[in-house]
Amino acid sequence: MAARGVGLLTLLPLCARRSQVLRPIHRLLSRAGTVAADVRREEQSSGSVETGSEDRTPKKKFSEVQKERREQAQRTVLIHCPNKISEKKFLKYLSQHGPINNHFFYESFGLYAVVEFCQQESVASLQSVTRAPSMDTEAAIPFRSRFFNLRLKNPSNQPSEQPHAQCSSQSSPSSKKLFELLCYAESIDDQLNTLLKEFQLTEENTRLRYLTCSLIEDIAGAYFPDCTVRPFGSSVNSFGKLGCDLDMFLDLDEIGKFSAHKTSGNFLMEFQVKNVPSERIATQKILSVIGECLDHFGPGCVGVQKILNARCPLVRFSHQASGFQCDLTTNNRIALKSSELLYIYGALDSRVRALVFSIRCWARAHSLTSSIPGAWITNFSLTIMVIFFLQRRSPPILPTLDYLRTLADAEDKCIIEGHNCTFIRDLNRIKPSGNTETLELLLKEFFEYFGNFAFNKNSINIRQGREQNKPESSPLHIQNPFETSLNISKNVSQSQLQKFVDLARESAWILQQQDQDRPSPSSHQPWGLATLLLPSVANSLCLAKKKKKKPASERIKNLLESIKRSSAENSTDTNGESTVSTQP
Ligand code: GTP
Ligand code: MG
């Protein structure tokens, strides 16, 4: 529509104009939902859903990973250590309580050790020989946890030649290091994979996240003995970057389940409880008490804030020893299910995580996202946008949520607060996509796709894998996958959306230009993804390119030629998908 008008084109920055003109026609014609159709066709011919994933290694269900990690965390302790400690002596000392399965050290305002015993009894044994610290001027709250402080009996007697503990890093690489790594990469695909490798959560960081939840569960368990504290969000959905917050879900449902089983005989036994007017008030009361508890008794929990009037009430605090910013919620089971869905999408195809990481890093580098709540787009919304884009490829790289529901069996059925959250949980039963597009192409096309998306009239919907008319007037509408009447990006302002669109167009243009003009890896010149992630470099490069432009008359001639070609091609598209304006 508007893309074909020369009048509107003259209002747009040159980078944006180039990206529209260069937009290939085949994307305008691509349609969603074909994965489902393809798989159904395959099923009919082979009689079953093809098993496997790209590498054919069976992948664990989300619930299996959570269960394993949780059990691992329950056998694990966190120890604040003296700065110079002999690893060998430390392990020998702890082994008195039982065999150790795994351990590592890290630094966070001091030296810490995470030690996983083979058996849970070892933790109790260690606790039984641990004393409360004696203090001269302050008084200790005698709280027994799995977070210890190790002191040397005679610090002056420690021989200095002992090899000290090696620390595992819990942070992402510096911009300088990342820049070097990206410049030395051999291709843009290589750059995206490097970024993923450097920023994804390490095994140690993941263990520390589950351990932190487990330590908080011990505290909440003082009030609700059968409660569970589960991590959700990017800590577990496979899209977490080192340094991301730790979202925790206080699950009190297990408590009700025990009584549900005991229904034999003539009587039904119930707990005497206090009643409050609504579920929301119950949530607020529970979180208020747990917040107080963390504040007063929680070892290492500082800066506790009770944000109880939010749409989803929460307690926010810093867990000093792990360095995590934690958000504790309850009655938020749908978010846990969203995490499982994203985990499945992340595991279906290795390109998904690489693309999501680069888009998240790109958005952060250009201040499109922020750790402070506001009118900006969130990482969750960006992830859904990437999933949607990958559903729209031809053939699709990811299946729609509706299709995942058709593959579900009786055990997968899940209704939460009246919302149908059913989808297949065994990802080995989902057929991998036949699409072989490179990451380089996908990155470029992602920017072009959203640089030209009709945000003014269309909503992004991963349930159906196709645009839908916007049901309300928010600038950006991304349907909540499970609570389908909600928009997960309702907070995004028109100006933030426009900034996203402008940057997407500019990034598409930069990548397009570099196709013709790529420096050799040894030249130390930023290129590909490196150019996109360093805003100052991107800007200067853009300026340099503009200086090297052909004479104006030749450029205008070329531009008009392109518009003519583009108009001829677009006239075959009857859906008006070529609209570029984001204005309502
Ligand atoms: P980062 O913390 O930014 O790395 O990503 P995240 O995915 O963890 O996002 P965030 O901490 O903001 O939220 C945690 C989880 O809550 C998300 O993964 C979603 O499952 C869920 N969530 C976040 N925002 C929304 C929203 O607007 N609507 C719904 N329904 N769920 C949300
Ligand atoms: Mg988070």
Coordinates of C-alpha atoms and ligand atoms in Angstrom, one line a residue:
M1 CA 0.0 0.0 0.0
A2 CA 2.0 3.0 1.3
A3 CA 5.3 1.4 0.2
R4 CA 4.4 2.0 -3.4
G5 CA 3.8 5.7 -2.9
V6 CA 6.8 7.9 -3.8
G7 CA 5.4 10.6 -1.6
L8 CA 5.8 8.5 1.6
L9 CA 9.2 7.2 0.5
T10 CA 10.6 10.7 0.5
L11 CA 9.7 11.1 4.2
L12 CA 11.7 8.0 5.2
P13 CA 15.4 7.8 5.9
L14 CA 17.5 6.5 3.1
C15 CA 18.4 3.3 4.9
A16 CA 14.6 2.6 5.3
R17 CA 13.9 3.4 1.7
R18 CA 16.5 1.0 0.5
S19 CA 15.2 -1.8 2.5
Q20 CA 11.7 -1.5 1.1
V21 CA 12.9 -1.3 -2.4
L22 CA 15.0 -4.3 -2.0
R23 CA 12.3 -6.4 -0.4
P24 CA 12.0 -9.6 -2.3
I25 CA 8.6 -10.6 -3.6
H26 CA 8.7 -14.2 -2.4
R27 CA 8.2 -13.1 1.2
L28 CA 5.1 -11.1 0.3
L29 CA 3.6 -14.3 -1.0
S30 CA 4.7 -16.7 1.8
R31 CA 1.9 -18.1 3.9
A32 CA 1.9 -19.7 7.4
G33 CA 0.5 -23.0 8.6
T34 CA 2.3 -25.2 6.1
V35 CA 4.4 -27.1 8.7
A36 CA 1.1 -28.5 10.0
A37 CA 0.0 -29.5 6.6
D38 CA 3.4 -30.9 5.6
V39 CA 3.5 -33.0 8.8
R40 CA 0.0 -34.3 8.4
R41 CA 0.8 -35.3 4.8
E42 CA 3.9 -37.1 6.1
E43 CA 2.0 -38.8 8.9
Q44 CA -0.6 -40.1 6.5
S45 CA 2.1 -41.6 4.3
S46 CA 4.3 -43.0 7.1
G47 CA 1.6 -43.8 9.7
S48 CA 3.3 -41.9 12.5
V49 CA 4.8 -38.6 13.5
E50 CA 8.5 -38.7 12.6
T51 CA 10.7 -38.7 15.7
G52 CA 13.7 -36.6 16.1
S53 CA 15.3 -33.3 15.9
E54 CA 18.2 -31.9 13.9
D55 CA 20.9 -34.0 15.7
R56 CA 18.6 -36.9 16.4
T57 CA 19.6 -37.0 20.0
P58 CA 16.5 -37.5 22.2
K59 CA 15.8 -34.3 24.0
K60 CA 14.4 -34.1 27.6
K61 CA 11.0 -32.8 28.4
F62 CA 10.9 -29.5 30.2
S63 CA 9.4 -31.2 33.3
E64 CA 12.2 -33.8 33.3
V65 CA 14.9 -31.1 33.2
Q66 CA 13.1 -29.2 36.0
K67 CA 12.8 -32.3 38.2
E68 CA 16.5 -33.3 37.7
R69 CA 17.8 -29.8 38.4
R70 CA 15.6 -29.4 41.4
E71 CA 16.8 -32.7 43.0
Q72 CA 20.4 -31.7 42.2
A73 CA 19.8 -28.3 43.9
Q74 CA 18.4 -30.0 47.0
R75 CA 21.7 -31.9 47.5
T76 CA 23.7 -28.7 47.0
V77 CA 25.1 -26.2 49.4
L78 CA 26.5 -22.7 49.0
I79 CA 29.6 -21.7 51.0
H80 CA 31.2 -18.3 51.4
C81 CA 34.9 -19.1 51.6
P82 CA 38.0 -17.3 52.7
N83 CA 39.7 -15.7 49.7
K84 CA 42.7 -17.9 49.4
I85 CA 41.6 -21.4 49.9
S86 CA 43.2 -24.7 48.9
E87 CA 40.7 -26.5 46.7
K88 CA 42.1 -29.9 47.7
K89 CA 41.9 -29.3 51.4
F90 CA 38.4 -27.8 51.1
L91 CA 37.1 -30.8 49.2
K92 CA 38.7 -33.2 51.7
Y93 CA 37.1 -31.3 54.6
L94 CA 33.6 -31.5 53.1
S95 CA 34.0 -35.1 52.0
Q96 CA 33.7 -36.1 55.7
H97 CA 30.0 -35.6 55.2
G98 CA 29.7 -37.8 52.1
P99 CA 30.9 -38.1 48.5
I100 CA 30.8 -34.9 46.4
N101 CA 29.3 -35.1 42.9
N102 CA 30.2 -31.7 41.6
H103 CA 31.6 -28.4 42.7
F104 CA 32.8 -25.0 41.4
F105 CA 33.9 -21.7 42.8
Y106 CA 32.9 -18.2 41.7
E107 CA 33.5 -14.6 42.8
S108 CA 30.8 -12.2 43.7
F109 CA 32.0 -9.7 46.4
G110 CA 34.0 -12.6 47.9
L111 CA 34.7 -16.2 47.0
Y112 CA 31.9 -18.7 47.0
A113 CA 31.7 -22.4 46.4
V114 CA 28.8 -24.4 45.1
V115 CA 29.1 -28.0 46.3
E116 CA 26.7 -30.8 45.1
F117 CA 26.8 -33.9 47.4
C118 CA 25.8 -37.3 46.0
Q119 CA 23.3 -37.8 48.8
Q120 CA 20.9 -35.4 50.5
E121 CA 21.9 -36.8 54.0
S122 CA 25.3 -35.2 53.5
V123 CA 23.7 -31.8 53.7
A124 CA 22.1 -32.7 57.0
S125 CA 25.4 -34.0 58.3
L126 CA 27.1 -30.7 57.4
Q127 CA 24.3 -28.7 59.1
S128 CA 24.7 -30.8 62.2
V129 CA 28.3 -29.7 62.8
T130 CA 27.7 -26.1 61.8
R131 CA 27.3 -23.5 64.6
A132 CA 25.7 -20.1 64.6
P133 CA 28.3 -17.3 64.4
S134 CA 29.2 -15.6 67.7
M135 CA 29.2 -11.8 67.5
D136 CA 30.5 -9.1 69.7
T137 CA 28.4 -6.1 68.8
E138 CA 25.5 -7.6 66.7
A139 CA 23.1 -10.4 67.3
A140 CA 22.5 -13.3 64.8
I141 CA 19.1 -14.5 63.8
P142 CA 19.6 -18.3 64.3
F143 CA 18.3 -19.4 60.9
R144 CA 19.7 -22.8 59.7
S145 CA 20.0 -22.9 56.0
R146 CA 22.2 -24.5 53.3
F147 CA 24.1 -21.2 52.9
F148 CA 27.3 -21.5 55.0
N149 CA 30.3 -19.4 56.0
L150 CA 33.6 -21.2 56.1
R151 CA 36.3 -19.7 58.3
L152 CA 40.0 -20.7 58.7
K153 CA 40.7 -21.7 62.3
N154 CA 44.2 -20.3 62.1
P155 CA 44.5 -18.0 59.1
S156 CA 48.2 -17.2 59.8
N157 CA 49.1 -20.9 59.7
Q158 CA 48.0 -21.4 56.0
P159 CA 51.0 -22.1 53.8
S160 CA 50.9 -19.6 50.9
E161 CA 52.2 -22.0 48.2
Q162 CA 48.9 -24.0 48.2
P163 CA 47.2 -23.9 44.8
H164 CA 44.1 -21.8 45.1
A165 CA 40.7 -22.5 43.8
Q166 CA 40.0 -21.6 40.2
C167 CA 36.8 -19.5 39.6
S168 CA 34.2 -20.0 37.0
S169 CA 33.0 -16.8 35.4
Q170 CA 29.3 -15.8 35.9
S171 CA 29.4 -12.8 33.5
S172 CA 29.2 -12.3 29.7
P173 CA 32.4 -11.1 27.8
S174 CA 33.3 -7.4 27.7
S175 CA 32.3 -5.5 24.6
K176 CA 35.9 -5.4 23.5
K177 CA 36.3 -9.2 23.7
L178 CA 32.9 -9.7 22.0
F179 CA 33.9 -7.3 19.3
E180 CA 37.2 -9.2 18.7
L181 CA 35.4 -12.6 18.6
L182 CA 32.8 -11.3 16.1
C183 CA 35.4 -9.7 13.9
Y184 CA 37.4 -12.9 13.7
A185 CA 34.4 -15.1 12.9
E186 CA 34.3 -16.6 9.4
S187 CA 30.7 -15.8 8.5
I188 CA 27.6 -14.1 9.8
D189 CA 26.3 -17.5 10.8
D190 CA 29.5 -18.1 12.8
Q191 CA 29.0 -14.6 14.4
L192 CA 25.5 -15.5 15.6
N193 CA 26.6 -18.8 17.0
T194 CA 29.6 -17.1 18.7
L195 CA 27.2 -14.6 20.3
L196 CA 25.0 -17.4 21.6
K197 CA 28.0 -19.4 23.0
E198 CA 29.3 -16.3 24.8
F199 CA 26.0 -15.1 26.2
Q200 CA 24.0 -18.2 27.0
L201 CA 23.7 -19.3 30.6
T202 CA 26.6 -21.6 31.6
E203 CA 26.1 -24.9 33.3
E204 CA 27.4 -23.4 36.5
N205 CA 25.1 -20.3 36.2
T206 CA 22.1 -22.6 35.7
R207 CA 23.0 -24.7 38.7
L208 CA 23.3 -21.5 40.8
R209 CA 19.9 -20.4 39.6
Y210 CA 18.2 -23.6 40.7
L211 CA 20.2 -23.6 44.0
T212 CA 19.0 -20.0 44.7
C213 CA 15.4 -21.1 44.2
S214 CA 16.0 -24.1 46.4
L215 CA 17.4 -21.8 49.2
I216 CA 14.4 -19.5 48.9
E217 CA 12.1 -22.6 49.0
D218 CA 13.7 -23.5 52.4
I219 CA 12.7 -20.1 53.7
A220 CA 9.1 -20.2 52.3
G221 CA 8.9 -23.8 53.5
A222 CA 9.0 -22.5 57.1
Y223 CA 5.4 -21.3 56.6
F224 CA 4.3 -23.7 53.8
P225 CA 6.1 -26.9 54.3
D226 CA 5.1 -28.5 51.0
C227 CA 5.6 -25.5 48.8
T228 CA 7.9 -25.5 45.8
V229 CA 9.9 -22.5 44.4
R230 CA 10.5 -23.0 40.7
P231 CA 12.5 -20.9 38.3
F232 CA 10.7 -19.7 35.2
G233 CA 11.2 -17.1 32.4
S234 CA 14.6 -16.8 30.7
S235 CA 16.5 -18.7 33.4
V236 CA 14.8 -21.9 32.1
N237 CA 13.3 -21.2 28.7
S238 CA 16.7 -21.5 27.0
F239 CA 16.8 -17.8 26.0
G240 CA 18.5 -16.5 29.1
K241 CA 21.5 -14.3 28.8
L242 CA 24.2 -14.2 31.5
G243 CA 23.1 -11.6 34.0
C244 CA 19.4 -11.9 33.3
D245 CA 17.0 -11.8 36.3
L246 CA 15.8 -14.9 38.2
D247 CA 12.0 -15.2 38.0
M248 CA 10.7 -17.5 40.7
F249 CA 7.3 -19.1 41.1
L250 CA 6.1 -20.0 44.6
D251 CA 4.0 -23.0 43.9
L252 CA 1.5 -23.8 46.8
D253 CA -0.6 -26.2 44.8
E254 CA 1.2 -29.3 46.0
I255 CA -0.3 -28.7 49.4
G256 CA -3.9 -29.1 48.1
K257 CA -3.0 -32.2 46.1
F258 CA -2.3 -34.3 49.2
S259 CA -5.8 -33.9 50.6
A260 CA -7.3 -34.5 47.2
H261 CA -6.0 -38.1 47.3
K262 CA -7.5 -38.9 50.7
T263 CA -11.1 -39.3 49.8
S264 CA -11.8 -42.8 50.9
G265 CA -14.3 -43.5 53.7
N266 CA -17.4 -41.6 54.7
F267 CA -15.7 -38.4 55.6
L268 CA -13.7 -35.7 53.9
M269 CA -11.0 -34.0 56.0
E270 CA -10.1 -30.3 55.3
F271 CA -7.7 -27.9 56.8
Q272 CA -9.1 -25.1 58.9
V273 CA -8.0 -22.0 57.0
K274 CA -8.6 -18.3 57.0
N275 CA -10.7 -17.1 54.1
V276 CA -10.1 -13.8 52.2
P277 CA -12.3 -12.2 49.6
S278 CA -10.3 -13.1 46.5
E279 CA -7.5 -15.1 45.0
R280 CA -5.6 -11.8 44.4
I281 CA -5.8 -10.9 48.1
A282 CA -4.7 -14.3 49.1
T283 CA -1.6 -13.9 46.8
Q284 CA -0.9 -10.5 48.2
K285 CA -1.1 -11.8 51.8
I286 CA 1.2 -14.7 51.1
L287 CA 3.8 -12.7 49.3
S288 CA 3.7 -10.0 52.0
V289 CA 4.6 -12.5 54.6
I290 CA 7.2 -14.3 52.5
G291 CA 8.7 -10.8 51.7
E292 CA 9.0 -10.0 55.4
C293 CA 10.5 -13.4 56.0
L294 CA 13.1 -12.9 53.3
D295 CA 13.9 -9.4 54.6
H296 CA 14.3 -10.4 58.2
F297 CA 15.6 -14.0 58.1
G298 CA 16.8 -14.7 54.5
P299 CA 20.6 -15.0 54.5
G300 CA 22.0 -12.9 51.6
C301 CA 18.6 -11.5 50.6
V302 CA 18.8 -7.7 50.5
G303 CA 16.8 -4.8 49.1
V304 CA 13.5 -6.6 49.5
Q305 CA 10.6 -4.7 47.8
K306 CA 7.0 -5.9 48.0
I307 CA 5.3 -4.9 44.8
L308 CA 1.9 -6.2 45.7
N309 CA -0.4 -3.9 43.6
A310 CA 1.1 -4.9 40.3
R311 CA -1.0 -6.8 37.8
C312 CA 1.0 -9.8 38.9
P313 CA 2.0 -9.1 42.5
L314 CA 5.6 -9.9 43.3
V315 CA 8.5 -9.6 45.8
R316 CA 11.7 -8.3 44.3
F317 CA 15.0 -8.7 46.0
S318 CA 18.7 -9.2 45.4
H319 CA 20.3 -12.4 46.3
Q320 CA 23.7 -11.0 47.2
A321 CA 25.7 -14.2 47.2
S322 CA 24.6 -15.3 43.7
G323 CA 24.3 -11.8 42.4
F324 CA 20.8 -12.5 41.0
Q325 CA 18.0 -9.9 40.9
C326 CA 15.1 -12.1 41.9
D327 CA 11.3 -11.6 41.2
L328 CA 9.2 -14.0 43.3
T329 CA 5.6 -14.4 42.3
T330 CA 2.8 -16.9 43.2
N331 CA -0.4 -17.8 41.4
N332 CA 1.4 -17.3 38.1
R333 CA 1.2 -20.8 36.6
I334 CA 0.6 -19.6 33.1
A335 CA 4.0 -18.0 33.0
L336 CA 5.5 -21.4 33.9
K337 CA 3.7 -22.9 30.9
S338 CA 4.9 -20.0 28.6
S339 CA 8.4 -20.9 29.7
E340 CA 7.8 -24.5 28.8
L341 CA 6.5 -23.5 25.4
L342 CA 9.5 -21.3 24.7
Y343 CA 11.8 -24.1 25.8
I344 CA 10.2 -26.3 23.2
Y345 CA 10.5 -23.7 20.4
G346 CA 14.2 -23.1 21.5
A347 CA 15.0 -26.8 21.3
L348 CA 13.2 -27.6 18.0
D349 CA 15.8 -26.0 15.7
S350 CA 19.3 -24.7 16.5
R351 CA 18.8 -21.5 14.6
V352 CA 16.0 -20.3 16.9
R353 CA 18.2 -19.6 20.0
A354 CA 21.0 -18.1 17.9
L355 CA 18.5 -15.7 16.2
V356 CA 16.7 -14.8 19.4
F357 CA 20.0 -14.0 21.2
S358 CA 21.3 -11.8 18.4
I359 CA 18.0 -9.9 18.3
R360 CA 17.9 -9.5 22.1
C361 CA 21.5 -8.2 22.1
W362 CA 20.8 -5.9 19.1
A363 CA 17.8 -4.5 20.9
R364 CA 19.8 -4.0 24.1
A365 CA 22.7 -2.3 22.3
H366 CA 20.3 0.2 20.8
S367 CA 18.4 0.8 24.1
L368 CA 15.2 -0.7 22.6
T369 CA 15.0 -2.8 25.8
S370 CA 15.8 -1.8 29.3
S371 CA 16.0 -3.4 32.7
I372 CA 13.6 -0.7 34.0
P373 CA 9.9 -1.2 33.3
G374 CA 8.5 1.4 30.8
A375 CA 7.1 2.0 27.4
W376 CA 9.8 -0.2 25.7
I377 CA 9.5 -3.6 24.2
T378 CA 10.5 -6.6 26.4
N379 CA 12.7 -9.5 25.7
F380 CA 9.7 -11.8 26.0
S381 CA 7.9 -9.9 23.3
L382 CA 11.0 -9.9 21.1
T383 CA 11.2 -13.7 21.5
I384 CA 7.6 -14.1 20.4
M385 CA 8.3 -11.9 17.4
V386 CA 11.2 -14.1 16.4
I387 CA 9.1 -17.2 16.8
F388 CA 6.3 -15.7 14.7
F389 CA 8.8 -14.7 12.0
L390 CA 10.2 -18.3 11.9
Q391 CA 6.6 -19.6 11.6
R392 CA 6.2 -17.3 8.5
R393 CA 9.1 -18.7 6.6
S394 CA 8.5 -20.9 3.6
P395 CA 8.7 -23.7 4.5
P396 CA 8.1 -22.7 8.2
I397 CA 11.0 -23.3 10.6
L398 CA 8.7 -23.4 13.6
P399 CA 5.2 -24.9 13.9
T400 CA 2.2 -22.9 15.2
L401 CA 1.0 -23.3 18.7
D402 CA -2.3 -24.6 17.4
Y403 CA -0.4 -27.3 15.6
L404 CA 1.5 -28.3 18.7
R405 CA -1.9 -28.6 20.4
T406 CA -3.1 -31.1 17.7
L407 CA -0.1 -33.3 18.5
A408 CA -0.9 -33.3 22.3
D409 CA -2.1 -36.5 24.0
A410 CA -4.3 -36.9 27.0
E411 CA -1.4 -36.4 29.5
D412 CA -0.5 -33.1 27.9
K413 CA -3.9 -31.6 28.5
C414 CA -3.6 -28.5 30.6
I415 CA -6.3 -25.9 31.5
I416 CA -5.2 -23.1 33.7
E417 CA -7.8 -20.6 35.1
G418 CA -10.0 -21.5 32.1
H419 CA -7.3 -21.0 29.5
N420 CA -6.4 -23.9 27.3
C421 CA -2.6 -24.3 27.7
T422 CA -2.4 -27.7 26.0
F423 CA 0.4 -28.6 23.7
I424 CA 2.7 -31.5 23.1
R425 CA 5.4 -31.7 25.7
D426 CA 7.6 -34.5 24.2
L427 CA 9.5 -32.5 21.6
N428 CA 11.0 -35.6 20.1
R429 CA 7.6 -36.2 18.5
I430 CA 7.7 -33.0 16.6
K431 CA 9.1 -33.3 13.1
P432 CA 12.0 -31.0 12.3
S433 CA 11.6 -28.4 9.6
G434 CA 12.9 -29.0 6.1
N435 CA 13.9 -25.3 5.8
T436 CA 17.6 -24.9 5.3
E437 CA 18.0 -21.1 5.3
T438 CA 21.1 -19.7 6.8
L439 CA 21.2 -17.5 9.9
E440 CA 22.6 -14.7 7.9
L441 CA 19.6 -14.7 5.6
L442 CA 17.2 -15.1 8.5
L443 CA 18.7 -12.1 10.4
K444 CA 18.5 -9.9 7.3
E445 CA 15.0 -11.0 6.6
F446 CA 13.9 -10.6 10.2
F447 CA 14.9 -6.9 10.0
E448 CA 13.2 -6.5 6.6
Y449 CA 10.0 -8.3 7.7
F450 CA 9.5 -6.2 10.8
G451 CA 10.8 -3.1 9.2
N452 CA 7.9 -3.4 6.8
F453 CA 5.2 -5.0 9.1
A454 CA 1.8 -3.4 9.1
F455 CA 1.8 -2.8 12.9
N456 CA -1.0 -0.2 12.4
K457 CA -3.5 -2.9 11.6
N458 CA -2.1 -6.3 12.3
S459 CA -1.5 -8.3 15.5
I460 CA 1.3 -10.9 15.9
N461 CA -0.2 -14.3 16.8
I462 CA 2.0 -17.4 17.3
R463 CA -1.1 -19.5 18.0
Q464 CA -2.1 -19.4 14.4
G465 CA 1.2 -18.3 12.9
R466 CA -0.3 -15.5 10.9
E467 CA -1.2 -11.8 11.3
Q468 CA -4.6 -11.0 12.6
N469 CA -6.6 -7.8 12.7
K470 CA -5.7 -5.8 15.8
P471 CA -8.5 -6.1 18.3
E472 CA -7.5 -2.8 20.0
S473 CA -5.5 0.3 19.3
S474 CA -2.2 -0.3 21.1
P475 CA 0.7 0.6 18.7
L476 CA 2.1 -2.9 19.0
H477 CA -0.2 -5.9 19.5
I478 CA 1.3 -9.3 20.3
Q479 CA -1.3 -11.8 21.4
N480 CA -0.6 -13.5 24.7
P481 CA -0.2 -17.2 23.6
F482 CA -2.5 -18.6 26.4
E483 CA -4.6 -15.7 27.7
T484 CA -5.6 -14.8 24.2
S485 CA -7.5 -11.7 25.0
L486 CA -4.4 -10.0 26.4
N487 CA -1.7 -8.1 24.6
I488 CA 1.8 -8.8 25.9
S489 CA 3.2 -5.5 24.5
K490 CA 0.4 -3.2 25.6
N491 CA 3.0 -1.0 27.3
V492 CA 4.9 -0.2 24.1
S493 CA 4.5 3.4 23.0
Q494 CA 4.2 4.6 19.3
S495 CA 7.6 6.3 19.6
Q496 CA 9.3 3.1 20.9
L497 CA 7.7 1.1 18.1
Q498 CA 8.8 3.6 15.5
K499 CA 12.4 3.4 16.9
F500 CA 12.3 -0.4 16.6
V501 CA 11.0 -0.1 13.0
D502 CA 13.6 2.5 12.0
L503 CA 16.5 0.5 13.5
A504 CA 15.2 -2.7 11.8
R505 CA 15.2 -1.0 8.5
E506 CA 18.6 0.5 9.0
S507 CA 20.0 -2.9 10.1
A508 CA 18.6 -4.6 7.0
W509 CA 20.1 -2.0 4.9
I510 CA 23.6 -2.2 6.6
L511 CA 23.6 -6.0 6.1
Q512 CA 22.5 -5.7 2.5
Q513 CA 25.4 -3.2 1.8
Q514 CA 27.9 -5.4 3.5
D515 CA 27.1 -8.3 1.2
Q516 CA 29.0 -6.5 -1.5
D517 CA 31.7 -5.0 0.7
R518 CA 32.9 -7.4 3.4
P519 CA 36.3 -6.7 5.0
S520 CA 38.7 -9.7 5.5
P521 CA 38.6 -11.1 9.1
S522 CA 42.2 -10.0 9.7
S523 CA 41.5 -6.4 8.9
H524 CA 40.0 -5.8 12.4
Q525 CA 37.1 -3.9 10.8
P526 CA 33.7 -4.4 12.3
W527 CA 31.4 -6.3 9.9
G528 CA 28.2 -8.2 9.9
L529 CA 26.7 -8.6 13.4
A530 CA 29.5 -6.6 15.0
T531 CA 28.4 -3.6 13.0
L532 CA 24.8 -4.0 14.2
L533 CA 25.7 -4.4 17.9
L534 CA 27.9 -1.4 18.2
P535 CA 25.7 1.6 17.7
S536 CA 28.5 4.1 17.4
V537 CA 30.3 1.9 14.9
A538 CA 27.0 1.4 13.0
N539 CA 26.4 5.1 12.8
S540 CA 29.9 5.9 11.6
L541 CA 29.8 3.1 9.1
C542 CA 26.5 4.3 7.8
L543 CA 28.0 7.8 7.4
A544 CA 31.1 6.4 5.7
K545 CA 28.9 4.5 3.2
K546 CA 26.8 7.6 2.5
K547 CA 30.0 9.5 1.7
K548 CA 31.0 6.8 -0.8
K549 CA 27.6 7.0 -2.6
K550 CA 27.3 7.3 -6.4
P551 CA 26.4 10.7 -7.9
A552 CA 22.9 11.8 -6.9
S553 CA 21.5 11.6 -10.4
E554 CA 22.6 8.0 -10.8
R555 CA 21.1 7.1 -7.4
I556 CA 17.8 8.7 -8.1
K557 CA 17.7 6.9 -11.5
N558 CA 18.4 3.5 -9.8
L559 CA 15.9 4.2 -7.1
L560 CA 13.1 5.0 -9.6
E561 CA 14.0 1.8 -11.5
S562 CA 13.7 -0.2 -8.3
I563 CA 10.4 1.3 -7.3
K564 CA 9.0 0.5 -10.8
R565 CA 10.2 -3.1 -10.4
S566 CA 8.9 -3.4 -6.9
S567 CA 5.5 -1.9 -7.8
A568 CA 5.1 -4.4 -10.6
E569 CA 6.0 -7.3 -8.3
N570 CA 3.8 -6.0 -5.5
S571 CA 0.8 -5.8 -7.7
T572 CA 0.5 -9.6 -7.4
D573 CA 0.1 -9.3 -3.7
T574 CA -3.5 -9.0 -2.8
N575 CA -3.2 -8.9 1.0
G576 CA -1.7 -5.5 1.3
E577 CA 1.2 -6.9 3.4
S578 CA 3.6 -4.4 1.9
T579 CA 2.3 -1.5 4.1
V580 CA 5.2 0.2 5.8
S581 CA 3.6 2.9 7.9
T582 CA 3.5 2.2 11.6
Q583 CA 1.1 5.1 12.2
P584 CA -2.5 4.3 13.0
Ligands
GTP1 P1 14.5 -11.5 30.6 O1 14.3 -11.5 32.1 O2 14.4 -10.1 30.1 O3 15.8 -12.2 30.2 O4 13.4 -12.3 29.9 P2 12.1 -13.1 30.5 O5 11.6 -14.0 29.5 O6 12.6 -13.8 31.8 O7 11.1 -12.0 30.9 P3 10.5 -11.4 32.2 O8 11.5 -11.6 33.3 O9 10.1 -10.0 32.0 O10 9.3 -12.3 32.5 C1 9.4 -13.6 32.9 C2 8.3 -14.5 32.3 O11 7.0 -14.0 32.6 C3 8.4 -14.5 30.7 O12 9.3 -15.4 30.2 C4 7.0 -14.9 30.4 O13 6.8 -16.3 30.5 C5 6.2 -14.1 31.5 N1 5.8 -12.8 31.0 C6 6.5 -11.7 30.9 N2 5.9 -10.7 30.5 C7 4.6 -11.1 30.2 C8 3.4 -10.5 29.8 O14 3.3 -9.3 29.4 N3 2.4 -11.3 29.7 C9 2.4 -12.6 30.1 N4 1.4 -13.4 30.0 N5 3.5 -13.2 30.5 C10 4.6 -12.5 30.6
MG2 MG 13.3 -12.8 33.5

